[in-house]
Every structure is written in C-alpha cells, then in structure tokens.
Coordinates of C-alpha atoms in Angstrom, one line a residue:
Chain P
M8 CA 110.4 138.1 100.3
I9 CA 109.4 136.3 103.5
Q10 CA 108.1 138.2 106.4
L11 CA 108.2 136.1 110.1
T12 CA 106.1 138.0 112.1
Q13 CA 106.1 137.4 116.2
L14 CA 106.9 133.6 115.4
I15 CA 107.0 130.7 118.0
I16 CA 107.9 127.4 116.9
G17 CA 108.4 124.5 118.5
Y18 CA 106.6 121.3 119.0
K19 CA 104.2 121.1 122.1
S20 CA 106.6 124.0 123.9
A21 CA 108.7 126.4 122.6
L22 CA 111.8 126.1 121.1
L23 CA 112.6 129.6 119.0
R24 CA 110.8 133.3 119.0
S25 CA 111.8 135.7 116.5
E26 CA 112.0 139.4 116.2
N27 CA 109.7 140.1 113.3
L28 CA 112.5 139.7 110.4
Q29 CA 112.2 140.5 106.7
L30 CA 114.1 137.7 104.5
T31 CA 114.8 139.2 101.3
S32 CA 114.8 137.4 97.5
G33 CA 118.5 137.6 95.9
S34 CA 120.4 136.9 99.4
I35 CA 121.5 134.4 101.3
Y36 CA 121.3 133.3 104.6
A37 CA 123.4 131.7 107.5
L38 CA 121.3 129.6 110.1
I39 CA 123.5 128.7 113.0
G40 CA 122.7 127.9 116.3
R41 CA 124.2 124.6 118.9
N42 CA 122.7 121.1 118.0
G43 CA 119.2 121.1 118.7
I44 CA 118.5 124.5 119.2
G45 CA 115.6 124.3 116.9
K46 CA 117.0 124.7 113.5
S47 CA 115.5 122.1 111.6
T48 CA 112.7 122.7 113.4
F49 CA 112.9 126.1 111.9
I50 CA 113.5 125.1 108.3
Q51 CA 110.2 122.7 108.9
T52 CA 108.4 125.5 110.0
I53 CA 109.1 127.8 106.6
A54 CA 108.5 124.8 104.4
G55 CA 104.8 124.1 106.2
I56 CA 106.0 120.8 107.2
Q57 CA 105.4 121.9 111.0
K58 CA 102.5 124.5 112.5
P59 CA 104.1 127.5 114.2
I60 CA 102.9 127.7 117.7
A61 CA 102.1 131.5 117.3
G62 CA 102.6 134.5 114.5
E63 CA 102.4 133.7 111.0
I64 CA 105.2 133.4 108.0
T65 CA 103.9 135.0 104.7
I66 CA 106.0 135.0 101.6
E67 CA 105.3 137.6 98.8
G68 CA 102.4 138.9 101.1
Q69 CA 100.4 135.6 101.3
A70 CA 100.2 133.2 105.0
I71 CA 102.2 129.9 103.9
S72 CA 99.3 128.3 106.2
E73 CA 96.5 129.7 103.0
F74 CA 98.7 128.2 100.0
N75 CA 97.8 124.7 98.8
M76 CA 100.0 121.7 98.1
K77 CA 100.8 123.4 94.5
E78 CA 101.4 126.3 95.5
I79 CA 104.0 125.2 98.3
A80 CA 105.8 122.8 95.8
E81 CA 105.9 125.9 93.4
T82 CA 107.4 128.6 95.8
I83 CA 109.5 126.6 98.3
S84 CA 112.0 123.6 98.1
L85 CA 113.4 121.7 100.6
V86 CA 116.8 119.9 101.0
D87 CA 116.8 117.5 103.7
T88 CA 119.4 116.1 105.7
R89 CA 119.8 113.2 104.8
F90 CA 118.8 111.6 101.6
E91 CA 119.9 107.8 101.7
G92 CA 119.3 107.0 97.8
V93 CA 117.0 104.4 95.9
E94 CA 117.7 101.2 94.6
Y95 CA 117.6 101.6 90.6
L96 CA 116.7 105.5 90.6
K97 CA 119.0 107.1 88.1
V98 CA 120.6 110.4 89.1
K99 CA 119.0 111.8 86.3
D100 CA 115.4 110.7 87.0
Y101 CA 116.0 111.3 90.5
L102 CA 116.8 115.2 89.7
A103 CA 113.6 115.0 87.4
L104 CA 110.9 114.5 89.8
G105 CA 112.2 118.5 91.1
R106 CA 109.8 119.0 88.1
A107 CA 107.1 117.0 89.3
P108 CA 104.9 120.2 90.4
Y109 CA 104.9 121.6 86.6
T110 CA 104.9 118.3 84.7
D111 CA 101.2 116.7 83.5
A112 CA 99.4 114.2 85.4
F113 CA 101.2 111.0 84.4
G114 CA 104.5 113.1 84.9
R115 CA 105.8 113.6 81.4
L116 CA 109.3 115.7 81.3
N117 CA 109.3 117.7 77.7
S118 CA 112.4 118.6 76.7
S119 CA 112.3 122.1 78.2
D120 CA 112.5 120.5 81.6
W121 CA 115.7 118.2 80.8
Q122 CA 117.2 121.3 79.7
I123 CA 116.9 122.6 82.7
V124 CA 118.2 119.4 84.4
E125 CA 121.4 119.7 82.0
H126 CA 121.7 122.5 83.4
V127 CA 121.5 122.3 86.7
A128 CA 123.5 119.6 86.7
T129 CA 126.3 121.1 84.2
D130 CA 126.0 124.3 87.2
L131 CA 127.1 121.3 89.9
S132 CA 129.3 119.8 88.4
I133 CA 127.5 116.4 88.7
V134 CA 126.7 115.5 85.0
H135 CA 129.1 112.3 85.3
L136 CA 126.9 111.3 87.9
L137 CA 123.4 111.6 85.4
E138 CA 123.8 107.8 84.6
K139 CA 124.2 106.1 88.2
Y140 CA 122.1 104.9 90.3
T141 CA 121.6 107.2 93.5
D142 CA 122.3 104.3 95.9
Q143 CA 125.8 103.9 94.1
I144 CA 127.5 107.2 94.5
S145 CA 129.0 108.5 97.5
D146 CA 127.6 110.6 100.4
G147 CA 128.8 113.5 98.9
E148 CA 127.5 112.8 95.6
R149 CA 124.3 112.0 97.0
Q150 CA 124.5 115.7 99.2
L151 CA 124.6 117.6 95.5
C152 CA 122.1 115.8 93.7
S153 CA 119.8 116.6 96.5
V154 CA 120.7 120.4 96.2
A155 CA 120.3 120.0 92.5
R156 CA 117.1 118.7 92.6
S157 CA 115.9 121.9 95.1
F158 CA 117.6 123.9 91.9
V159 CA 115.2 122.1 89.0
Q160 CA 112.7 122.6 91.4
E161 CA 113.1 126.9 90.3
T162 CA 111.4 127.4 93.6
P163 CA 111.9 131.3 94.5
V164 CA 112.8 130.5 98.4
I165 CA 115.4 127.2 98.7
L166 CA 115.4 125.7 102.4
L167 CA 118.6 123.6 103.2
D168 CA 119.2 121.5 106.6
E169 CA 123.2 121.2 106.4
P170 CA 123.9 120.7 103.2
T171 CA 127.4 120.3 103.6
A172 CA 127.1 117.8 106.1
F173 CA 129.1 115.1 103.7
L174 CA 131.1 116.9 101.8
D175 CA 134.9 117.8 101.9
Y176 CA 136.1 121.3 102.2
I177 CA 136.6 122.0 98.8
N178 CA 133.0 121.0 97.8
R179 CA 131.7 122.6 100.5
K180 CA 133.7 126.2 99.8
N181 CA 131.9 125.5 96.3
L182 CA 129.2 124.7 96.7
L183 CA 128.7 128.0 99.2
E184 CA 130.2 130.2 96.7
L185 CA 127.5 128.4 94.3
L186 CA 124.8 129.3 96.5
V187 CA 126.0 132.9 96.7
R188 CA 126.0 133.4 93.0
L189 CA 122.7 132.0 92.8
S190 CA 120.7 133.9 94.9
I191 CA 121.7 136.8 93.0
E192 CA 121.6 135.4 89.8
K193 CA 118.4 134.1 89.8
K194 CA 116.9 136.5 92.6
K195 CA 116.6 133.5 94.9
C196 CA 116.0 133.6 99.0
I197 CA 118.1 130.9 100.5
I198 CA 118.0 129.9 103.7
M199 CA 120.7 127.2 104.6
S200 CA 121.8 125.8 108.7
T201 CA 125.7 125.2 108.6
H202 CA 127.8 124.6 111.3
D203 CA 130.9 126.4 108.1
L204 CA 131.0 129.4 110.3
D205 CA 134.4 130.4 108.7
L206 CA 133.2 129.6 105.1
C207 CA 129.6 131.9 105.5
L208 CA 132.2 134.5 107.1
D209 CA 134.8 134.6 103.8
Q210 CA 131.5 135.0 101.6
S211 CA 130.3 137.5 104.1
I212 CA 126.4 136.3 104.4
P213 CA 124.0 137.6 106.4
F214 CA 123.3 135.1 109.1
L215 CA 120.2 134.2 111.3
L216 CA 121.5 133.5 114.9
A217 CA 119.5 130.7 116.8
A218 CA 120.3 131.1 120.8
N219 CA 119.1 131.3 124.0
G220 CA 115.3 130.6 122.4
E221 CA 115.8 133.2 119.5
I222 CA 115.9 133.9 116.4
N223 CA 118.1 136.5 115.3
L224 CA 119.4 138.1 112.0
H225 CA 122.6 139.2 112.4
E226 CA 124.4 141.3 109.1
T227 CA 127.4 141.0 109.9
L228 CA 128.9 138.6 112.7
T229 CA 130.8 139.9 115.9
K230 CA 133.0 138.3 118.4
E231 CA 129.2 138.5 120.9
A232 CA 127.7 136.9 118.5
I233 CA 129.9 133.6 117.9
L234 CA 130.1 133.6 121.5
L235 CA 126.8 133.6 122.1
A236 CA 125.9 131.1 119.6
M237 CA 128.3 128.5 121.0
S238 CA 127.1 129.8 125.0
Chain B
M16 CA 118.4 100.9 81.8
K17 CA 117.7 102.9 78.8
D18 CA 113.9 103.0 77.8
W19 CA 114.3 101.0 74.5
S20 CA 115.8 98.5 76.3
L21 CA 113.0 98.3 78.7
K22 CA 110.7 98.0 75.8
W23 CA 112.6 95.3 74.1
M24 CA 112.5 93.7 77.3
I25 CA 108.4 94.0 78.0
V26 CA 108.0 93.2 73.7
C27 CA 109.8 89.6 74.4
L28 CA 107.7 89.0 77.8
L29 CA 104.7 89.9 75.5
C30 CA 105.8 86.8 73.0
F31 CA 106.4 84.4 76.3
L32 CA 103.1 85.1 77.4
P33 CA 101.1 83.0 74.6
L34 CA 104.0 80.7 74.7
A35 CA 103.5 79.7 78.2
M36 CA 99.7 79.9 78.0
Y37 CA 100.0 77.6 74.6
L38 CA 102.4 75.4 77.5
H39 CA 99.6 75.5 80.2
L40 CA 96.2 74.2 77.9
I41 CA 98.6 71.0 77.0
A42 CA 99.3 70.6 80.0
G43 CA 96.4 68.9 81.0
Q44 CA 95.9 65.7 81.1
I45 CA 93.4 64.8 78.5
E46 CA 94.6 65.6 75.2
I47 CA 92.0 67.8 73.4
S48 CA 91.8 69.9 70.1
F49 CA 92.1 73.6 69.1
S50 CA 89.0 73.3 67.3
S51 CA 87.6 72.1 70.8
Y52 CA 88.5 75.4 72.2
F53 CA 87.1 78.1 69.7
N54 CA 84.1 75.8 69.8
S55 CA 83.5 75.9 73.4
I56 CA 83.7 79.7 73.1
L57 CA 82.2 80.8 70.1
N58 CA 80.0 78.0 69.1
F59 CA 79.6 76.1 72.3
D60 CA 77.6 72.8 72.4
A61 CA 76.8 71.4 75.9
N62 CA 77.0 67.6 74.7
N63 CA 80.2 67.6 73.5
T64 CA 82.3 66.7 76.6
S65 CA 85.7 67.9 75.5
Q66 CA 84.0 71.4 74.9
V67 CA 82.7 70.9 78.4
L68 CA 85.6 70.2 79.7
V69 CA 87.5 73.7 78.3
R70 CA 84.8 75.9 79.0
E71 CA 84.2 74.9 82.8
F72 CA 88.0 73.5 83.5
R73 CA 90.8 74.8 80.9
I74 CA 89.6 78.3 80.0
P75 CA 89.0 79.6 83.4
R76 CA 91.9 77.9 85.0
L77 CA 94.2 79.7 82.2
F78 CA 92.2 82.8 83.1
M79 CA 92.6 82.9 86.5
A80 CA 96.6 81.9 86.5
I81 CA 96.9 84.9 84.1
I82 CA 94.5 87.7 86.5
A83 CA 96.2 86.0 89.8
G84 CA 99.4 86.2 88.9
A85 CA 99.4 90.2 87.2
G86 CA 97.5 90.7 90.3
L87 CA 99.1 89.7 93.1
S88 CA 102.6 91.3 91.4
L89 CA 100.8 94.6 90.9
S90 CA 99.6 94.1 94.9
G91 CA 102.9 93.5 96.2
M92 CA 104.6 96.4 94.0
F93 CA 101.8 98.6 95.4
M94 CA 102.7 97.7 98.7
Q95 CA 106.6 97.4 98.4
T96 CA 106.4 101.2 96.8
L97 CA 104.2 102.5 99.0
F98 CA 105.9 100.9 102.4
K99 CA 109.9 101.8 100.8
N100 CA 109.9 98.3 101.6
P101 CA 111.6 95.6 98.9
L102 CA 109.9 92.5 101.8
A103 CA 106.7 94.1 101.8
G104 CA 103.7 92.5 100.2
P105 CA 100.2 91.3 99.7
Y106 CA 100.6 87.7 102.3
V107 CA 103.5 89.3 104.4
L108 CA 101.5 92.6 105.4
G109 CA 98.4 90.5 106.6
I110 CA 96.5 91.3 103.3
N111 CA 95.6 87.6 102.9
S112 CA 94.8 87.4 106.4
G113 CA 92.4 90.3 106.2
A114 CA 90.1 88.7 103.2
S115 CA 90.8 85.3 104.9
L116 CA 89.8 86.3 108.1
L117 CA 86.0 87.4 106.6
I118 CA 86.3 84.9 103.9
A119 CA 86.1 82.1 106.6
L120 CA 83.8 84.2 108.7
S121 CA 81.4 84.1 105.8
L122 CA 81.8 80.3 105.3
M123 CA 81.7 79.2 108.6
T124 CA 79.1 81.0 110.1
G125 CA 76.8 81.2 106.8
V126 CA 76.3 84.7 106.3
Q127 CA 74.0 84.4 103.2
F128 CA 75.8 86.8 101.0
F129 CA 78.3 84.8 100.3
Q130 CA 76.1 83.1 98.0
S131 CA 76.4 85.8 95.0
N132 CA 79.5 86.8 92.9
F133 CA 79.6 90.6 94.5
G134 CA 79.3 88.8 98.3
L135 CA 82.4 87.1 97.6
I136 CA 84.6 89.9 96.4
G137 CA 83.0 92.3 98.8
T138 CA 83.7 90.4 101.7
A139 CA 87.3 89.5 100.9
L140 CA 88.0 93.2 99.6
I141 CA 86.7 94.8 102.6
G142 CA 89.2 92.4 104.8
A143 CA 91.6 93.0 102.6
F144 CA 91.2 97.2 102.8
A145 CA 90.7 97.2 106.4
A146 CA 94.2 95.1 106.7
G147 CA 95.6 97.4 104.9
M148 CA 95.0 100.8 106.8
L149 CA 95.7 98.7 110.2
M150 CA 99.4 98.0 108.5
M151 CA 99.0 102.0 107.5
L152 CA 98.7 103.0 110.8
I153 CA 101.7 100.9 112.5
A154 CA 104.0 101.8 110.1
Q155 CA 103.5 105.5 110.9
R156 CA 104.9 104.5 114.2
L157 CA 107.4 102.0 112.9
K158 CA 111.5 103.3 111.8
S159 CA 112.6 99.6 111.0
Q160 CA 111.5 97.8 108.0
I161 CA 112.0 94.4 109.6
T162 CA 109.2 95.9 112.3
L163 CA 106.9 96.2 109.7
L164 CA 107.5 92.6 108.6
L165 CA 107.2 91.1 112.0
V166 CA 104.1 93.2 112.8
G167 CA 102.4 91.7 109.7
L168 CA 103.4 88.1 110.6
M169 CA 101.6 88.8 114.1
F170 CA 98.9 90.0 112.7
G171 CA 98.4 87.0 110.6
S172 CA 99.3 84.5 113.6
F173 CA 96.6 86.4 115.6
T174 CA 94.3 86.1 112.6
S175 CA 95.0 82.5 111.9
A176 CA 94.0 81.9 115.5
F177 CA 90.9 83.0 115.2
V178 CA 90.5 81.2 112.1
S179 CA 91.4 78.6 113.7
I180 CA 88.6 79.0 116.2
L181 CA 85.6 79.5 113.5
E182 CA 87.4 75.9 112.1
S183 CA 86.6 74.4 115.3
L184 CA 83.0 75.4 115.6
A185 CA 82.4 74.7 112.2
G186 CA 80.5 71.5 110.8
A187 CA 82.1 69.2 108.8
E188 CA 80.4 70.7 105.2
S189 CA 81.5 74.4 105.8
L190 CA 85.0 73.2 107.4
K191 CA 85.9 71.4 104.2
S192 CA 84.8 73.9 101.7
Y193 CA 87.1 76.6 103.7
T194 CA 89.8 74.0 103.8
M195 CA 89.8 73.6 100.3
W196 CA 89.6 77.7 99.5
S197 CA 92.4 77.7 102.4
M198 CA 95.0 75.2 99.8
G199 CA 94.5 78.2 96.6
S200 CA 93.0 76.9 93.5
L201 CA 92.8 78.4 90.5
Q202 CA 89.5 75.9 89.3
Q203 CA 87.2 77.6 91.9
V204 CA 86.1 80.1 89.3
E205 CA 83.0 79.2 86.4
F206 CA 83.1 80.5 82.7
G207 CA 79.9 82.9 83.5
Q208 CA 82.0 84.7 86.4
L209 CA 85.1 85.4 84.0
G210 CA 83.5 88.9 83.0
V211 CA 82.8 90.4 86.5
I212 CA 85.9 89.5 87.4
S213 CA 87.8 90.8 84.0
L214 CA 85.8 94.0 84.2
I215 CA 86.9 94.5 88.1
F216 CA 90.6 93.3 87.0
S217 CA 90.8 95.7 83.6
L218 CA 89.2 99.1 86.2
G219 CA 92.3 98.2 88.4
I220 CA 94.9 98.3 85.8
L221 CA 93.2 101.4 84.5
G222 CA 93.5 102.8 88.1
S223 CA 97.5 102.1 88.1
F224 CA 98.7 103.3 85.8
L225 CA 96.7 106.5 86.7
L226 CA 98.4 106.5 89.9
V227 CA 102.1 106.2 87.7
K228 CA 102.9 109.6 88.6
P229 CA 102.3 109.7 92.6
L230 CA 103.9 106.3 92.6
N231 CA 107.7 107.4 90.9
I232 CA 107.4 110.3 93.3
L233 CA 107.1 108.5 96.1
V234 CA 109.8 106.4 95.7
I235 CA 111.9 108.9 97.3
G236 CA 109.8 109.1 100.8
E237 CA 106.7 110.7 101.4
K238 CA 107.7 113.6 103.5
S239 CA 110.0 115.1 100.0
A240 CA 106.9 113.6 98.0
S241 CA 105.1 115.9 99.7
L242 CA 106.9 118.7 99.3
L243 CA 106.8 118.4 95.6
G244 CA 102.9 118.7 95.7
L245 CA 101.7 115.3 96.2
P246 CA 98.6 114.9 98.4
I247 CA 99.6 112.2 100.6
K248 CA 97.1 110.8 102.1
S249 CA 94.9 110.4 99.2
V250 CA 97.6 109.1 97.4
R251 CA 98.1 106.5 100.0
M252 CA 94.2 105.5 100.0
L253 CA 94.0 105.4 96.7
V254 CA 97.3 102.7 96.5
L255 CA 96.1 100.7 99.3
F256 CA 92.4 100.6 97.9
L257 CA 93.6 99.5 94.5
T258 CA 96.1 96.7 96.8
A259 CA 92.7 95.7 98.6
L260 CA 91.1 95.4 94.6
F261 CA 93.5 92.7 93.2
A262 CA 94.9 90.9 96.6
G263 CA 90.9 90.6 97.6
L264 CA 89.5 89.9 94.2
I265 CA 92.2 87.0 94.0
T266 CA 91.9 85.8 97.4
A267 CA 88.5 85.7 97.0
F268 CA 88.3 83.7 93.8
C269 CA 91.7 81.4 94.3
G270 CA 91.8 81.4 98.0
P271 CA 95.5 82.7 99.5
I272 CA 98.3 82.3 96.7
A273 CA 101.5 82.9 99.0
F274 CA 104.7 84.9 97.8
V275 CA 104.1 86.0 94.4
G276 CA 103.4 89.3 95.6
I277 CA 106.3 89.6 97.5
A278 CA 108.9 87.9 95.0
I279 CA 107.8 88.7 91.5
P280 CA 108.0 92.6 92.1
N281 CA 111.7 91.8 93.4
L282 CA 112.5 89.3 90.5
T283 CA 111.0 92.5 88.0
R284 CA 112.7 95.5 89.9
I285 CA 116.0 93.1 89.3
L286 CA 115.3 92.6 85.4
F287 CA 114.4 95.8 84.7
Q288 CA 116.3 98.2 87.0
T289 CA 114.1 101.3 86.9
T290 CA 111.9 102.9 89.6
N291 CA 109.8 103.7 86.6
H292 CA 106.1 102.7 87.6
R293 CA 105.0 103.5 83.7
F294 CA 107.6 99.8 83.0
L295 CA 107.0 98.6 86.3
I296 CA 103.4 98.0 85.9
I297 CA 103.5 96.1 82.7
G298 CA 106.3 94.5 83.8
N299 CA 104.9 93.3 86.6
C300 CA 102.0 92.1 84.4
L301 CA 103.7 89.9 82.3
I302 CA 106.1 88.5 84.6
G303 CA 103.9 87.9 87.3
A304 CA 101.4 85.9 84.7
I305 CA 103.8 84.3 82.9
F306 CA 105.0 83.3 86.2
L307 CA 101.6 81.8 87.6
V308 CA 100.8 80.3 84.3
L309 CA 103.5 78.3 84.0
T310 CA 103.2 77.1 88.0
D311 CA 100.3 76.1 87.2
A312 CA 101.3 74.2 83.7
F313 CA 103.6 72.6 85.9
I314 CA 101.0 71.4 88.3
Q315 CA 98.6 70.1 85.7
V316 CA 101.1 68.2 84.1
L317 CA 101.8 66.2 87.9
E318 CA 98.2 65.7 88.3
G319 CA 98.1 62.4 87.1
Q320 CA 100.2 61.0 90.0
L321 CA 99.8 63.8 92.6
S322 CA 98.1 66.8 92.9
I323 CA 100.2 69.9 94.6
P324 CA 98.1 72.6 96.2
L325 CA 99.0 76.0 94.0
N326 CA 99.6 77.6 97.7
A327 CA 102.3 75.2 98.4
L328 CA 104.2 74.7 95.0
T329 CA 104.4 79.2 95.2
S330 CA 105.8 78.5 98.5
I331 CA 108.3 76.0 97.7
I332 CA 109.3 78.4 94.8
G333 CA 109.3 82.0 96.8
A334 CA 110.6 81.0 99.9
P335 CA 114.1 80.6 98.9
F336 CA 113.9 83.5 96.4
V337 CA 112.7 85.8 99.2
V338 CA 116.0 84.6 101.8
F339 CA 117.9 85.1 98.4
L340 CA 116.9 88.2 98.3
L341 CA 117.3 89.3 102.1
M342 CA 120.8 88.0 102.4
R343 CA 121.2 90.7 99.3
K344 CA 119.6 93.5 100.5
L345 CA 119.6 93.3 104.7
K346 CA 123.1 91.5 104.8

C-alpha cells in the first residue's frame, strides 16, 4: 500500500530518516515518539503537504509527488491536530465537506453522499451533534467530528495527528477500537500519531517508533523500544 | 438554520427591496409623477424637466445605491471568508485605499485615460487588486487576525499620506474634484454609463456563484481545504480578483463608501446563520442593496436643510455596529 524508500524528512535539516518501510492496507499503525521528534512532519510529508528532503513515498506503486490535488484528496485524508470550529457551520455540513472531492462544481451532495455522512455519524455515535454548530460543541466532540469528516472522505489512507488529544479515557478507547475495526473491515491503511501507549498495547497494533532521528516499524513493542522512545 | 427558512428570508428580502426602492424614489425634494419615470426610459423627451431630472439624477442614483450596496457587501464577504476574519472588509484591509490612491494620482496629475469609462474602472481595479495582493502576502506571514487589521490600517494611513502630498501639489480645480469624489456620492454616474456598470456587475455576480463550492470549503481553513483537493492559489487569485472588481468598480464611480463592506456581511451571517455561500451571496446582495438604498433615501429627505456626504452617514451607522461585533466576537 504505502512504500517509503530511503526517506529523509524535515524542513531545512533532516529530522527523521526511515529504513525502507512497507505499510499495508487493512492495518493501523501507531506513530509514537517524544514531542518535537518529527511525528507531525512525518504525517505532513505522507499527506504530500511537506516535500521530503530525499527519498520517495509511493502509494499503490505511484509516487505521491506525481499525484494531482484531486488524486491526493481521493487517496489521503488527514485529521489535523486541531479544528477550532467555525461560527454557523453545522456539524453535518462540516462532515459533508468530506465529500468535496466527489461533488459537482457547485458542491451539491446527492442522497448517497448524505447516506455516507449519516452512516459515519452513526458509527462514531455523533448523530446527536449533526444539527449543532461546530463552534458550540466541546473540544472532544469537535475532535470526533474531524475524524468523522476524514471517514466521510472515504480514502484508502487515513492520517491522524494526535486524534485522541482532547478525548476522555472512554472516548479514546472507543475511537481506537473503531479505527482498528475500520482498518480491517474497510481495508484502510491508517497512521495515527499518539501518546496512548497503553491503549495501543491493549489493541496490539504495530508501532512506528520515531527516536534518535530514525523511524522504525515494530510489530510488537518491547521494553527496550519503549525505553528508546522515551530517551 | 434550515434551507426552507433561509429561502423564506430571501423571499421577504426580495419583497422588501422594491419597497425600499420606492421610498428612495419618493424621498427626493421635487415630487415627480410615475408616468415621468416610465417615459424617461421608454419615451424620453429632453425638453421635459421632470423627465430629465429622473433620467439624469433619480434613476442613476437609485441604480448606483443598489449596485454599490450589493457589490461592497459581496466584496466584504469574499475578504472575510478568504482571510477567515469577520472583521475584514475592502475598507479595513486597504482595498479602497489602493483604489483611492490610483484614482487620486490620475485625478490630480491629469493622466488622460481617466476621461473614458474604462480608464476610470481600470485605474481603480488595478489599485484595488494590487492592495489585495499585498494584504494576501502579508496575511500569510501573520498569525493573529488583529494584526492583519492593524496592517490594513497602516496601509490606509500610508496611502492617505501620499494622497495628502498629491493634494498639496494639485491645482484648485483637480483638488476640488478629488475632494468631492472622496466624500462618496451616488450622484456622479450618468444614465449612459449604467449599461457598462451593470454589465461588469453582472459578470461579477456570475463569477461569485461559480465560487460557491471553493468558498464553502475555505471556511475550514486553507490547509484543510487544499487537502480536500481545492487549488488554493488559483482560488485565492479568483476571490481577490472579484473583490477588487466590485470594490474597484464602486470606488471608481461612487468614491469611498465606508463600513458597508464590513458590516453587511456580518449582519447577513447573523441573520442567516449559515456558512453556505449560495445563500450568503444572495443575502449580501439583497441586504446590502436595501441598506444603501434606505441610507441614501434618508440623505435625500434631509437634502433641503442639510447635505450629508454618503461616506459620513455609512460611517456613523457602521462604526458603532463594528464596535458591537468586536465586543461580541473578541470579548
């Protein structure tokens, strides 16, 4: 699915380099590492927002540098760290924006588009929020809405930058379980940066560990790896 | 707000606009029969005083009130969406200043192309667009919404300094024509120019509706919008172009009219409670037009005793409203 080849990422100087990594669909990866190590940059680079310093990222064999904007929007969705809400923008209209890559020149949604919105809202248990304004719900609810919008976009790759930051314990657990289920059922490739080591260990999902300027894949997390991550 | 209630609101505004237009027509100091209105358009007689009055003054003035109100509101709405800032507007962000500076240059240095309709519009449009580009470049380096407004203010002071220098160098005649222009008036347009103005205005409206989808996506921020496949750079250029088109067109023919562009888009948003630009575009046009028609009707009523410059009256109404918005949003 996603292939990273001799990748070096960063802005002016290299932040992280990766060995040759192969990320498969039907799987969720927890991206862990200390603050400022370059997790967000890694996610932005895969999303095609930030150009890598060297190396290549390919999705299904095609280099993302060759994707046009529409192809990127139909392949990758990104849940950014923070969505602050917009005055008079309803949750349902916010979710509906996820259909933007597929709608006509006037952005009109057809009934199957709305079905997708409702379906996702049901999955994430946010149906009761649909008619509310995005600036009048809690930080945690807004975060769930951001995740929902990326699901509505129906992309094979979903990137999430600390999606659980504002959620309480139960919501963190629920969201992670949902992401795991979705990755399997819908054959998606999900990469999520997080600090919830315990929850990820419970779900026994593979880790992308960013430490000492390198990013490595660990199918299970050993004690040494945890020590490395925190050093 | 539900779609059907928005549609109802639009229907109400649509009914209210002709009423406002009627009030504007009867607000003049000299009473004129309705047959003169029809005859002045369909069967014009240059020897009939009341028909001349209607054709040369009343109709262009009403027409410009509608166009200026709608156009300024739309250009304010574009800027507020583009900059994600409810306090943005063509006046606050120096779009008017850009147009004013170039108009002052051509009025007071006597550059000849000013004589033609297109020269005048072109001058204002270039000034407005250049100022918009400058603000866009600066906005990308700023984090705070307030800072951007302060930059706009500085830009305004900067250009008005140049205008003052030009004024001190200009001859009495050109100084007077610039001063008159800068007071803002709906009275400077002739009947014959209405065709060109309405053509440009209609093209602008058409362009606005083509931008509904990009604008609706832009409300969640440029970064998220580009991840949804929106070509940000070209959208930004198109939105700035339309902003400059409306602000430039109106500034060229009516002079600076303050606060309409910042107050009306906010009023529309508060009334409509939506971010769907399909409705916001229609709402801004109607509410902006009604507001300026009524404001100008009020000026006409007082004209016998006192002549208030339009720019002064819109500021008297608009400035307190913007202070109210500041207190509401920025706390």
